Amino acid sequence: MKCRKCGGAAVINMRQHKLALCAEDYLAWLPEQVQRSIEKYEMFSPADKVLVAVSGGKDSLGLWDILARLGYQADGLYIGLGIHGGFGYSDQSRALSQAFAGARGLKLHIVEVEAAYGATIPELAVISNRGHGRPCSVCGLNKRYIMNRVAHDGGYTALVTGHNLDDEVAVLMQNTLNWAGGYLARQAPVLAATRPGLARKAKPLCRIYEREMAAYAIVRGIDYIYDECPHAVGSTTLYYKELLNQLEEKRPGAKLQFYLSFLQAKEAGLFSAAASEPDLHACQRCGQPTTAPGECSFCRLWDKVRAVKGLPTRLPASMLQPHVETEP
Ligand code: AMP
Ligand code: FES
Ligand code: ZN
């Protein structure tokens, strides 16, 4: 297989784009695609202070690398979840994120959930008895809260995650199978900061296939964690990803088409009836935006868990700030 641009040996063949490229041309091509999405969906500009949430995986580290190469001011945030299964998942992902930042002289904020709030995510899931034995829902709640908080406290104007096309399409499929109108109306490449205290959120990899990110990380020599979170094994999302891969195998480009036509349908107003701005107000404890009356679900969750663990509850507001370590 030859590179379409220079005729050299191709390292990747993207059937969905009818395009094969050599290492050098691929390393130039992918950031151009990401830049196009950033511009098309008006995610952020070089004047923005960007916070990239990094998990130590290929998508988020690859994204951070691309944003730095494109000249954006992008700092990282790693959240230590205290997941010790799967060969020390959290320790490994933290070490890889730190090594990545250290080697490039990039600034990485680190929040360890246990050190900041008093329990690991798996412990939190067991004690709170949420999510039917899976920590994923409390994990998501904590990650979203901490990301918003660090973005807001650090004066970041955009918060970006490494969600790729495969992630977005799996969610889209789930939402479509359930005709979850509200979720469909809110699923977007960029979410404006509609309330004070909420950072603008963007997914610059929303049109990039997972396989393209894996190839980028390998060709670029980025050391990343190969394993999924051990709690993701057997999840519905992974099941949908497998189904979608079968579809893609038969019809190259099917995932991208599904996603782009969804965005077009939304643009045309197909989900506007379901689009309602949630009624947000400040949590009485921590001040973060919430839909819950009174205190937000993060504050209530931690109150309950700290009480069970015999830790003082009713923390003063300042203690609710995550403990942030900054490197370098
Ligand atoms: P996931 O939900 O694991 O597929 O992750 C989606 C995105 O969330 C990643 O690409 C990261 O941008 C972000 N993310 C996931 N886990 C973490 C973490 N432990 N710390 C910071 N960001 C994370
Ligand atoms: Fe949060 Fe798996 S439970 S990453
Ligand atoms: Zn709160």
Short mmCIF file of C-alpha atoms and ligand atoms in Angstrom, two decimals:
data_model
loop_
_atom_site.label_atom_id
_atom_site.label_comp_id
_atom_site.label_asym_id
_atom_site.label_seq_id
_atom_site.Cartn_x
_atom_site.Cartn_y
_atom_site.Cartn_z
CA MET A 1 0.00 0.00 0.00
CA LYS A 2 1.39 3.40 -1.02
CA CYS A 3 0.94 6.82 0.55
CA ARG A 4 -1.48 8.85 -1.55
CA LYS A 5 0.55 12.02 -0.99
CA CYS A 6 4.16 10.97 -1.57
CA GLY A 7 4.07 7.40 -2.89
CA GLY A 8 6.12 6.13 0.10
CA ALA A 9 5.16 3.11 2.22
CA ALA A 10 1.78 3.69 3.91
CA VAL A 11 1.42 3.04 7.65
CA ILE A 12 -2.36 3.37 7.68
CA ASN A 13 -5.15 2.72 5.22
CA MET A 14 -8.40 4.54 6.09
CA ARG A 15 -11.07 2.88 3.98
CA GLN A 16 -13.65 5.34 5.30
CA HIS A 17 -11.69 8.20 3.70
CA LYS A 18 -10.29 6.14 0.79
CA LEU A 19 -6.90 7.34 1.95
CA ALA A 20 -3.60 5.61 2.75
CA LEU A 21 -0.73 7.66 4.21
CA CYS A 22 2.91 7.24 5.21
CA ALA A 23 4.06 8.06 8.76
CA GLU A 24 5.14 11.62 8.00
CA ASP A 25 2.03 12.53 6.02
CA TYR A 26 -0.23 10.91 8.60
CA LEU A 27 1.35 12.91 11.43
CA ALA A 28 0.59 16.06 9.44
CA TRP A 29 -2.88 15.01 8.25
CA LEU A 30 -4.48 14.12 11.59
CA PRO A 31 -3.83 17.47 13.35
CA GLU A 32 -5.29 19.21 10.26
CA GLN A 33 -8.49 17.20 10.69
CA VAL A 34 -8.66 18.09 14.38
CA GLN A 35 -8.07 21.76 13.57
CA ARG A 36 -10.97 21.64 11.09
CA SER A 37 -13.33 20.33 13.77
CA ILE A 38 -12.13 22.98 16.24
CA GLU A 39 -12.93 25.69 13.69
CA LYS A 40 -16.12 24.18 12.28
CA TYR A 41 -17.77 23.78 15.67
CA GLU A 42 -16.18 26.96 17.11
CA MET A 43 -14.65 25.08 20.01
CA PHE A 44 -11.90 27.50 21.04
CA SER A 45 -9.26 29.82 19.58
CA PRO A 46 -5.55 30.36 20.26
CA ALA A 47 -6.59 33.09 22.74
CA ASP A 48 -8.36 30.53 24.95
CA LYS A 49 -6.81 28.89 27.98
CA VAL A 50 -7.57 25.22 27.40
CA LEU A 51 -7.70 22.43 29.99
CA VAL A 52 -7.33 18.92 28.55
CA ALA A 53 -8.66 16.10 30.73
CA VAL A 54 -6.15 13.26 30.35
CA SER A 55 -6.68 9.66 31.37
CA GLY A 56 -3.32 8.27 30.21
CA GLY A 57 -5.06 6.71 27.18
CA LYS A 58 -4.24 7.21 23.50
CA ASP A 59 -7.13 9.59 22.83
CA SER A 60 -6.52 12.16 25.52
CA LEU A 61 -2.70 12.06 25.37
CA GLY A 62 -2.86 12.12 21.56
CA LEU A 63 -5.22 15.09 21.73
CA TRP A 64 -2.95 16.98 24.13
CA ASP A 65 -0.01 16.32 21.80
CA ILE A 66 -2.02 17.57 18.80
CA LEU A 67 -3.21 20.73 20.59
CA ALA A 68 0.35 21.53 21.64
CA ARG A 69 1.56 20.96 18.07
CA LEU A 70 -1.20 23.22 16.74
CA GLY A 71 0.02 25.96 19.08
CA TYR A 72 -2.84 26.08 21.59
CA GLN A 73 -2.19 26.93 25.23
CA ALA A 74 -3.25 23.64 26.73
CA ASP A 75 -2.63 22.38 30.27
CA GLY A 76 -3.63 18.91 31.43
CA LEU A 77 -5.74 17.55 34.27
CA TYR A 78 -5.39 14.00 35.54
CA ILE A 79 -7.91 12.69 38.07
CA GLY A 80 -6.69 9.79 40.24
CA LEU A 81 -9.69 7.52 40.77
CA GLY A 82 -8.00 4.94 43.00
CA ILE A 83 -8.83 2.00 40.69
CA HIS A 84 -6.27 -0.64 41.57
CA GLY A 85 -7.67 -3.56 39.56
CA GLY A 86 -6.38 -4.37 36.05
CA PHE A 87 -2.64 -4.27 36.92
CA GLY A 88 -2.96 -1.03 38.88
CA TYR A 89 -5.04 0.89 36.33
CA SER A 90 -4.95 4.26 38.11
CA ASP A 91 -1.27 4.13 39.09
CA GLN A 92 -0.26 3.25 35.54
CA SER A 93 -2.42 5.88 33.92
CA ARG A 94 -1.12 8.56 36.30
CA ALA A 95 2.52 7.58 35.68
CA LEU A 96 2.00 7.70 31.90
CA SER A 97 0.26 11.10 32.06
CA GLN A 98 3.05 12.51 34.23
CA ALA A 99 5.76 11.07 31.99
CA PHE A 100 4.04 12.58 28.92
CA ALA A 101 3.78 16.03 30.49
CA GLY A 102 7.27 15.88 31.99
CA ALA A 103 8.94 14.96 28.69
CA ARG A 104 7.28 17.90 26.92
CA GLY A 105 7.46 20.48 29.70
CA LEU A 106 3.64 20.72 29.81
CA LYS A 107 1.72 21.68 32.93
CA LEU A 108 -0.36 18.88 34.47
CA HIS A 109 -2.79 19.32 37.35
CA ILE A 110 -3.37 16.20 39.41
CA VAL A 111 -6.37 15.61 41.64
CA GLU A 112 -6.36 12.41 43.70
CA VAL A 113 -9.96 11.75 44.69
CA GLU A 114 -9.05 9.78 47.81
CA ALA A 115 -6.60 12.42 49.10
CA ALA A 116 -9.03 15.25 48.31
CA TYR A 117 -12.30 13.76 49.54
CA GLY A 118 -11.61 10.68 51.62
CA ALA A 119 -12.38 7.56 49.55
CA THR A 120 -11.46 5.91 46.26
CA ILE A 121 -14.06 5.66 43.49
CA PRO A 122 -14.64 1.89 43.94
CA GLU A 123 -15.08 2.45 47.69
CA LEU A 124 -17.43 5.33 47.03
CA ALA A 125 -19.56 3.14 44.74
CA VAL A 126 -19.85 0.37 47.35
CA ILE A 127 -20.65 2.69 50.26
CA SER A 128 -23.13 4.83 48.35
CA ASN A 129 -24.71 1.75 46.77
CA ARG A 130 -25.19 3.56 43.47
CA GLY A 131 -24.84 2.06 40.00
CA HIS A 132 -25.74 -1.56 40.85
CA GLY A 133 -22.21 -2.57 41.84
CA ARG A 134 -20.52 -0.70 38.95
CA PRO A 135 -18.52 2.35 39.95
CA CYS A 136 -18.95 3.95 36.50
CA SER A 137 -21.84 6.27 37.37
CA VAL A 138 -20.29 7.71 40.57
CA CYS A 139 -17.01 7.85 38.68
CA GLY A 140 -18.61 9.92 35.92
CA LEU A 141 -20.23 12.24 38.45
CA ASN A 142 -16.88 12.83 40.19
CA LYS A 143 -14.94 13.31 36.96
CA ARG A 144 -17.44 15.85 35.60
CA TYR A 145 -17.50 17.75 38.89
CA ILE A 146 -13.72 17.87 39.33
CA MET A 147 -13.11 18.81 35.68
CA ASN A 148 -15.57 21.72 35.94
CA ARG A 149 -14.19 22.82 39.23
CA VAL A 150 -10.54 22.81 38.18
CA ALA A 151 -11.42 24.52 34.88
CA HIS A 152 -13.35 27.20 36.69
CA ASP A 153 -10.88 27.72 39.56
CA GLY A 154 -7.93 27.76 37.16
CA GLY A 155 -9.50 30.34 34.86
CA TYR A 156 -9.68 27.96 31.88
CA THR A 157 -12.08 29.06 29.16
CA ALA A 158 -12.44 25.66 27.51
CA LEU A 159 -12.45 22.14 28.92
CA VAL A 160 -11.70 19.42 26.40
CA THR A 161 -11.91 15.65 26.55
CA GLY A 162 -10.57 12.92 24.29
CA HIS A 163 -13.96 11.47 23.28
CA ASN A 164 -13.47 10.11 19.77
CA LEU A 165 -15.94 9.26 17.01
CA ASP A 166 -16.38 5.68 18.27
CA ASP A 167 -17.28 7.00 21.76
CA GLU A 168 -19.74 9.53 20.35
CA VAL A 169 -21.38 7.05 18.00
CA ALA A 170 -21.79 4.44 20.77
CA VAL A 171 -23.59 7.04 22.91
CA LEU A 172 -25.61 8.15 19.90
CA MET A 173 -26.70 4.59 19.23
CA GLN A 174 -27.75 4.09 22.83
CA ASN A 175 -29.67 7.37 22.86
CA THR A 176 -31.32 6.55 19.53
CA LEU A 177 -32.37 3.05 20.59
CA ASN A 178 -34.01 4.67 23.63
CA TRP A 179 -35.24 7.71 21.67
CA ALA A 180 -33.82 9.73 24.53
CA GLY A 181 -34.76 13.12 23.06
CA GLY A 182 -33.26 15.22 25.85
CA TYR A 183 -29.90 13.45 25.61
CA LEU A 184 -29.93 13.62 21.80
CA ALA A 185 -30.63 17.34 21.98
CA ARG A 186 -27.63 17.84 24.28
CA GLN A 187 -25.13 15.53 22.55
CA ALA A 188 -22.84 17.91 20.69
CA PRO A 189 -19.21 18.53 19.73
CA VAL A 190 -19.25 21.67 21.87
CA LEU A 191 -21.39 22.84 24.77
CA ALA A 192 -21.38 26.54 25.48
CA ALA A 193 -20.81 27.76 29.04
CA THR A 194 -24.39 28.84 29.53
CA ARG A 195 -24.00 29.56 33.24
CA PRO A 196 -21.30 31.23 35.30
CA GLY A 197 -19.22 28.54 36.98
CA LEU A 198 -19.52 26.18 34.04
CA ALA A 199 -16.66 25.92 31.51
CA ARG A 200 -17.30 25.55 27.78
CA LYS A 201 -16.83 21.89 26.89
CA ALA A 202 -15.47 20.54 23.65
CA LYS A 203 -14.61 17.22 22.02
CA PRO A 204 -12.09 18.00 19.28
CA LEU A 205 -11.76 14.29 18.33
CA CYS A 206 -15.47 13.80 17.69
CA ARG A 207 -14.88 13.06 14.00
CA ILE A 208 -11.71 10.99 14.48
CA TYR A 209 -11.96 7.19 14.54
CA GLU A 210 -10.54 5.38 17.55
CA ARG A 211 -8.30 3.41 15.20
CA GLU A 212 -6.90 6.67 13.80
CA MET A 213 -5.99 7.82 17.32
CA ALA A 214 -4.31 4.50 18.11
CA ALA A 215 -2.27 4.79 14.91
CA TYR A 216 -1.35 8.40 15.75
CA ALA A 217 -0.13 7.49 19.25
CA ILE A 218 1.95 4.58 17.93
CA VAL A 219 3.48 6.47 15.01
CA ARG A 220 4.19 9.48 17.19
CA GLY A 221 5.75 7.27 19.90
CA ILE A 222 3.34 8.23 22.67
CA ASP A 223 3.43 5.78 25.56
CA TYR A 224 -0.17 5.21 26.67
CA ILE A 225 -2.21 2.76 28.72
CA TYR A 226 -3.60 0.04 26.46
CA ASP A 227 -6.08 -1.39 28.91
CA GLU A 228 -9.58 -0.07 29.37
CA CYS A 229 -10.71 0.66 32.90
CA PRO A 230 -11.31 -2.81 34.43
CA HIS A 231 -14.86 -1.74 35.34
CA ALA A 232 -15.74 -1.04 31.70
CA VAL A 233 -15.52 -4.76 30.82
CA GLY A 234 -18.96 -5.98 29.80
CA SER A 235 -20.46 -2.48 29.62
CA THR A 236 -23.24 -1.58 27.20
CA THR A 237 -20.99 1.00 25.58
CA LEU A 238 -18.40 -1.64 24.68
CA TYR A 239 -21.17 -3.86 23.31
CA TYR A 240 -22.43 -1.06 21.04
CA LYS A 241 -18.87 -0.36 19.91
CA GLU A 242 -18.53 -3.99 18.80
CA LEU A 243 -21.80 -3.83 16.88
CA LEU A 244 -20.75 -0.59 15.23
CA ASN A 245 -17.40 -2.11 14.27
CA GLN A 246 -19.25 -4.91 12.48
CA LEU A 247 -21.31 -2.34 10.63
CA GLU A 248 -18.20 -0.34 9.72
CA GLU A 249 -16.46 -3.50 8.48
CA LYS A 250 -19.22 -4.03 5.90
CA ARG A 251 -19.79 -0.37 5.14
CA PRO A 252 -16.64 1.73 5.64
CA GLY A 253 -17.63 5.22 6.75
CA ALA A 254 -20.91 4.11 8.37
CA LYS A 255 -19.98 5.44 11.82
CA LEU A 256 -18.93 8.83 10.51
CA GLN A 257 -22.03 9.09 8.38
CA PHE A 258 -24.31 8.18 11.28
CA TYR A 259 -22.70 10.87 13.43
CA LEU A 260 -22.56 13.61 10.80
CA SER A 261 -26.12 13.04 9.64
CA PHE A 262 -27.23 13.17 13.28
CA LEU A 263 -25.53 16.57 13.64
CA GLN A 264 -27.20 17.76 10.43
CA ALA A 265 -30.62 16.57 11.59
CA LYS A 266 -30.08 18.40 14.84
CA GLU A 267 -28.99 21.53 13.01
CA ALA A 268 -32.24 21.27 11.01
CA GLY A 269 -34.19 21.32 14.28
CA LEU A 270 -35.16 17.65 14.56
CA PHE A 271 -34.57 17.61 18.31
CA SER A 272 -35.43 21.20 19.15
CA ALA A 273 -38.69 20.22 20.83
CA ALA A 274 -36.70 18.11 23.30
CA ALA A 275 -34.07 20.78 23.90
CA SER A 276 -34.69 22.48 27.19
CA GLU A 277 -32.09 24.30 29.20
CA PRO A 278 -31.91 22.62 32.59
CA ASP A 279 -32.76 24.98 35.39
CA LEU A 280 -29.37 25.43 37.05
CA HIS A 281 -28.56 27.25 40.25
CA ALA A 282 -25.57 27.34 42.59
CA CYS A 283 -25.17 24.49 45.11
CA GLN A 284 -25.68 25.89 48.61
CA ARG A 285 -22.47 24.22 49.78
CA CYS A 286 -19.90 24.36 47.01
CA GLY A 287 -21.38 26.90 44.62
CA GLN A 288 -21.11 24.64 41.56
CA PRO A 289 -24.07 24.74 39.17
CA THR A 290 -26.67 22.05 39.87
CA THR A 291 -30.22 21.09 38.91
CA ALA A 292 -30.89 19.58 42.35
CA PRO A 293 -32.70 21.81 44.83
CA GLY A 294 -30.35 22.89 47.66
CA GLU A 295 -27.11 20.94 47.55
CA CYS A 296 -25.63 19.29 44.48
CA SER A 297 -25.43 15.51 44.10
CA PHE A 298 -21.64 15.61 44.52
CA CYS A 299 -21.89 17.26 47.94
CA ARG A 300 -24.72 14.94 49.04
CA LEU A 301 -22.89 11.84 47.86
CA TRP A 302 -19.71 12.75 49.74
CA ASP A 303 -21.63 13.68 52.88
CA LYS A 304 -23.15 10.24 52.99
CA VAL A 305 -19.89 8.43 52.33
CA ARG A 306 -17.83 10.49 54.76
CA ALA A 307 -20.42 9.85 57.46
CA VAL A 308 -20.15 6.08 56.90
CA LYS A 309 -16.34 6.32 57.03
CA GLY A 310 -16.47 8.33 60.27
CA LEU A 311 -14.94 11.39 58.60
CA PRO A 312 -16.27 14.85 59.46
CA THR A 313 -19.14 15.88 57.17
CA ARG A 314 -20.49 19.38 56.68
CA LEU A 315 -17.10 20.50 55.47
CA PRO A 316 -16.53 24.19 55.18
CA ALA A 317 -16.87 25.24 51.54
CA SER A 318 -13.12 25.75 51.12
CA MET A 319 -12.40 22.11 52.03
CA LEU A 320 -14.54 21.04 49.13
CA GLN A 321 -11.89 22.36 46.77
CA PRO A 322 -10.03 19.46 45.29
CA HIS A 323 -6.42 19.27 46.36
CA VAL A 324 -4.56 20.08 43.16
CA GLU A 325 -0.91 19.23 42.64
CA THR A 326 0.69 20.99 39.72
CA GLU A 327 3.65 19.75 37.75
CA PRO A 328 6.14 20.92 36.61
P1 AMP B 1 -13.72 7.56 29.08
O1 AMP B 1 -15.01 7.99 29.70
O2 AMP B 1 -12.85 6.76 29.97
O3 AMP B 1 -13.87 7.02 27.70
O4 AMP B 1 -12.92 8.92 28.89
C1 AMP B 1 -13.37 9.94 28.06
C2 AMP B 1 -12.50 11.16 28.26
O5 AMP B 1 -12.63 11.63 29.61
C3 AMP B 1 -11.01 10.90 28.08
O6 AMP B 1 -10.62 10.99 26.75
C4 AMP B 1 -10.41 11.98 28.92
O7 AMP B 1 -10.41 13.22 28.22
C5 AMP B 1 -11.39 12.09 30.08
N1 AMP B 1 -10.96 11.27 31.24
C6 AMP B 1 -11.25 9.97 31.48
N2 AMP B 1 -10.69 9.54 32.61
C7 AMP B 1 -10.00 10.59 33.14
C8 AMP B 1 -9.19 10.79 34.30
N3 AMP B 1 -8.98 9.81 35.17
N4 AMP B 1 -8.66 12.02 34.50
C9 AMP B 1 -8.88 13.02 33.63
N5 AMP B 1 -9.63 12.88 32.52
C10 AMP B 1 -10.18 11.70 32.26
FE1 FES B 2 -14.47 5.32 36.06
FE2 FES B 2 -13.95 3.05 35.00
S1 FES B 2 -15.24 3.41 36.63
S2 FES B 2 -13.03 4.95 34.57
ZN ZN B 3 -22.06 21.06 45.80
#
